[in-house]
C-alpha positions in Angstrom: 63.4 -158.5 71.0 64.4 -154.8 72.2 67.0 -153.7 73.8 67.2 -151.5 76.1 69.9 -148.8 77.6 70.2 -151.3 80.3 71.0 -154.2 78.6 73.7 -153.1 76.8 75.8 -151.8 79.9 77.5 -155.1 80.9 81.3 -153.9 81.4 83.0 -156.4 82.9 81.0 -159.4 80.2 79.0 -161.2 82.7 76.1 -161.5 80.8 76.5 -161.1 77.4 80.0 -162.8 77.1 82.1 -159.7 76.2 82.5 -156.4 78.0 79.7 -154.0 76.5 78.7 -150.4 77.5 75.6 -148.7 75.6 76.7 -146.5 72.2 78.6 -143.1 72.7 79.2 -144.6 76.1 82.8 -146.9 75.5 85.9 -146.0 78.0 89.2 -144.6 77.3 91.5 -147.3 75.3 89.4 -148.7 72.9 88.7 -147.6 69.3 86.3 -149.6 67.0 88.8 -150.2 63.1 87.4 -147.2 61.5 88.6 -144.9 64.8 92.0 -147.1 64.3 92.2 -146.8 61.2 91.4 -142.4 61.5 94.3 -142.6 63.9 96.3 -144.8 61.4 96.7 -148.3 63.4 95.3 -151.4 62.6 94.2 -154.3 64.9 96.8 -156.5 64.7 95.3 -159.9 65.4 94.9 -158.9 69.1 91.2 -160.1 70.1 88.1 -158.3 70.2 87.8 -156.9 73.6 84.4 -155.7 73.7 81.1 -153.9 72.6 78.7 -151.2 72.4 75.6 -152.1 71.5 72.8 -149.2 70.2 69.2 -150.7 70.4 66.8 -149.6 67.7 63.0 -149.8 67.6 61.5 -153.5 66.3 65.3 -154.5 64.9 68.0 -156.6 66.3 71.0 -153.8 67.8 73.7 -152.1 66.0 77.0 -153.9 67.5 80.4 -152.5 66.8 83.3 -154.4 68.0 86.0 -152.7 70.4 90.1 -153.1 70.3 92.2 -152.0 72.8 94.2 -148.4 71.3 97.7 -149.9 73.3 97.5 -153.2 71.3 97.1 -152.1 68.0 99.3 -151.6 65.1 100.3 -149.6 62.7 98.7 -149.4 58.8 101.2 -151.3 56.5 102.6 -148.8 53.9 101.8 -149.4 50.6 104.8 -151.8 48.7 105.3 -150.1 44.8 103.8 -153.7 43.8 100.2 -153.3 45.6 100.1 -149.8 44.2 100.8 -151.3 40.7 98.3 -154.6 41.3 95.6 -151.4 42.5 96.5 -149.3 39.3 95.6 -152.1 37.0 92.5 -153.1 38.8 90.9 -149.7 39.0 91.8 -149.7 35.0 90.6 -153.1 34.6 87.4 -151.4 36.2 87.2 -148.6 33.6 87.7 -150.2 30.4 84.9 -151.2 28.3 84.3 -154.6 27.5 82.8 -153.8 23.7 84.8 -150.8 22.7 88.2 -151.8 25.0 88.1 -147.6 25.4 89.0 -145.8 29.3 85.5 -144.7 30.1 87.1 -142.9 32.7 84.9 -143.8 35.2 84.0 -147.0 36.5 81.9 -149.1 34.3 78.2 -149.3 35.8 77.4 -153.5 36.4 74.0 -153.6 35.7 74.7 -151.8 32.2 78.3 -153.7 32.0 79.9 -151.5 28.8 80.1 -148.0 29.2 77.2 -146.0 28.1 77.9 -144.7 24.3 78.0 -148.8 24.1 74.4 -149.2 25.8 73.1 -146.6 24.5 74.1 -146.4 20.6 71.2 -144.7 19.6 70.5 -141.9 22.3 74.1 -140.3 21.4 73.8 -137.2 20.2 75.9 -136.8 15.9 76.1 -133.3 15.0 
């Protein structure tokens, strides 16, 4: 079912149940999660205030939920404990389970081990 631009416009929410605008036509005072994050904000538990729809050919429309800027809260600062936990998790993703060395990059899940352990014959031994 294709959706035209006219069907995307429902600012009162009478037809779709939530205020809806076409892509790039949302009024001021609303923002998506990414736009909130770029401003250093988060939704903060508020309900979805609206949505924008972008019609696509032969597929369902893309939906982006909108939140009110005046009810958004600042992003919580990272604590030292959280910073340590993230560093430990990233270190675990870089450590090869076979040779137990830090590979310096995230181990590919397709290999499960670092590249030298996955392809030992391809290593140039000069």
